[in-house]
XYZ file of C-alpha atoms in Angstrom:
109
model
C 44.722 18.991 141.579
C 44.363 17.657 145.035
C 43.695 13.973 145.498
C 40.818 13.096 147.734
C 41.810 11.406 150.920
C 40.958 7.696 150.789
C 40.328 7.947 147.065
C 40.839 5.208 144.554
C 38.754 2.276 143.443
C 35.637 1.521 145.405
C 35.343 -1.847 147.018
C 33.081 -3.823 144.643
C 31.723 -5.893 147.502
C 30.411 -2.908 149.435
C 29.177 -1.199 146.285
C 27.144 -4.283 145.348
C 25.780 -4.572 148.861
C 24.703 -0.942 148.768
C 22.774 -1.552 145.536
C 20.925 -4.547 147.038
C 20.309 -3.091 150.469
C 16.939 -1.568 149.567
C 15.556 -4.804 148.082
C 13.394 -7.200 150.054
C 14.695 -10.821 150.378
C 12.136 -12.160 147.854
C 13.376 -9.642 145.268
C 16.854 -11.177 145.272
C 15.648 -14.781 145.091
C 15.520 -15.637 148.787
C 12.317 -16.743 150.390
C 12.057 -17.644 154.029
C 9.212 -19.829 155.214
C 9.587 -21.772 158.389
C 6.788 -24.267 158.778
C 6.766 -25.125 162.415
C 4.425 -27.061 164.610
C 4.365 -27.353 168.352
C 2.942 -30.366 170.098
C 2.597 -31.467 173.671
C 4.688 -34.536 174.363
C 3.507 -37.444 176.458
C 6.824 -37.843 178.263
C 7.396 -41.204 176.562
C 9.205 -39.793 173.521
C 12.457 -41.521 172.584
C 13.685 -39.229 169.792
C 13.504 -35.657 168.588
C 13.919 -35.357 164.817
C 14.673 -32.036 163.131
C 14.451 -32.490 159.396
C 14.094 -30.295 156.359
C 11.240 -30.711 153.894
C 13.253 -33.239 151.877
C 12.961 -35.746 154.724
C 9.242 -35.213 155.278
C 8.528 -35.323 151.534
C 9.811 -38.894 151.314
C 8.910 -40.303 154.744
C 5.918 -40.076 157.042
C 6.433 -39.430 160.754
C 5.591 -43.046 161.628
C 8.100 -44.327 159.041
C 10.850 -42.223 160.635
C 9.903 -43.500 164.092
C 9.970 -47.098 162.834
C 13.379 -46.555 161.203
C 14.815 -45.069 164.407
C 13.387 -47.816 166.614
C 14.817 -50.448 164.281
C 18.222 -48.729 164.280
C 18.165 -48.482 168.063
C 17.505 -52.218 168.467
C 20.216 -53.199 165.925
C 23.061 -50.914 167.084
C 24.796 -50.373 170.400
C 25.455 -46.712 169.629
C 23.234 -43.997 168.212
C 26.213 -42.554 166.338
C 25.533 -42.389 162.602
C 21.746 -42.689 162.785
C 21.081 -39.327 161.087
C 23.433 -40.187 158.225
C 21.806 -43.622 157.890
C 18.371 -41.995 157.733
C 19.521 -39.627 154.980
C 21.128 -42.495 153.030
C 17.917 -44.530 153.369
C 15.951 -41.659 151.805
C 18.437 -41.198 148.955
C 19.259 -44.816 148.144
C 16.119 -46.738 149.074
C 13.421 -44.128 148.513
C 15.059 -42.280 145.585
C 14.681 -38.861 147.220
C 15.759 -36.076 144.889
C 15.529 -33.063 147.216
C 18.192 -32.034 149.700
C 17.853 -33.788 153.048
C 19.164 -32.471 156.346
C 18.475 -34.327 159.570
C 19.361 -33.977 163.229
C 18.297 -36.781 165.561
C 18.376 -36.341 169.316
C 17.926 -39.380 171.537
C 15.882 -38.501 174.606
C 16.793 -40.307 177.781
C 14.071 -40.132 180.387
C 15.249 -40.010 184.007
């Protein structure tokens, strides 16, 4: 008998991928929904906050703005503000969902 060239065990990783390739994302337990809103700024904005639903479930927009303004007046640096915001949600507000936050300080010319 001749052995087939490249024969042997199939790579389990590629075999599994081939089996799942025809399925839609929702069929394998992944759902993608990106709630997004666009607003016109006034030019007076101080911060841009990108946060997952865990942040917005435990804090209102005005509460986040108040927290950031307070932080800004109490600290010389903006370093650590996103981590402090996450810790505030977890420790002070007993948030149970995952929380991811990016805070960008806007400096107007």
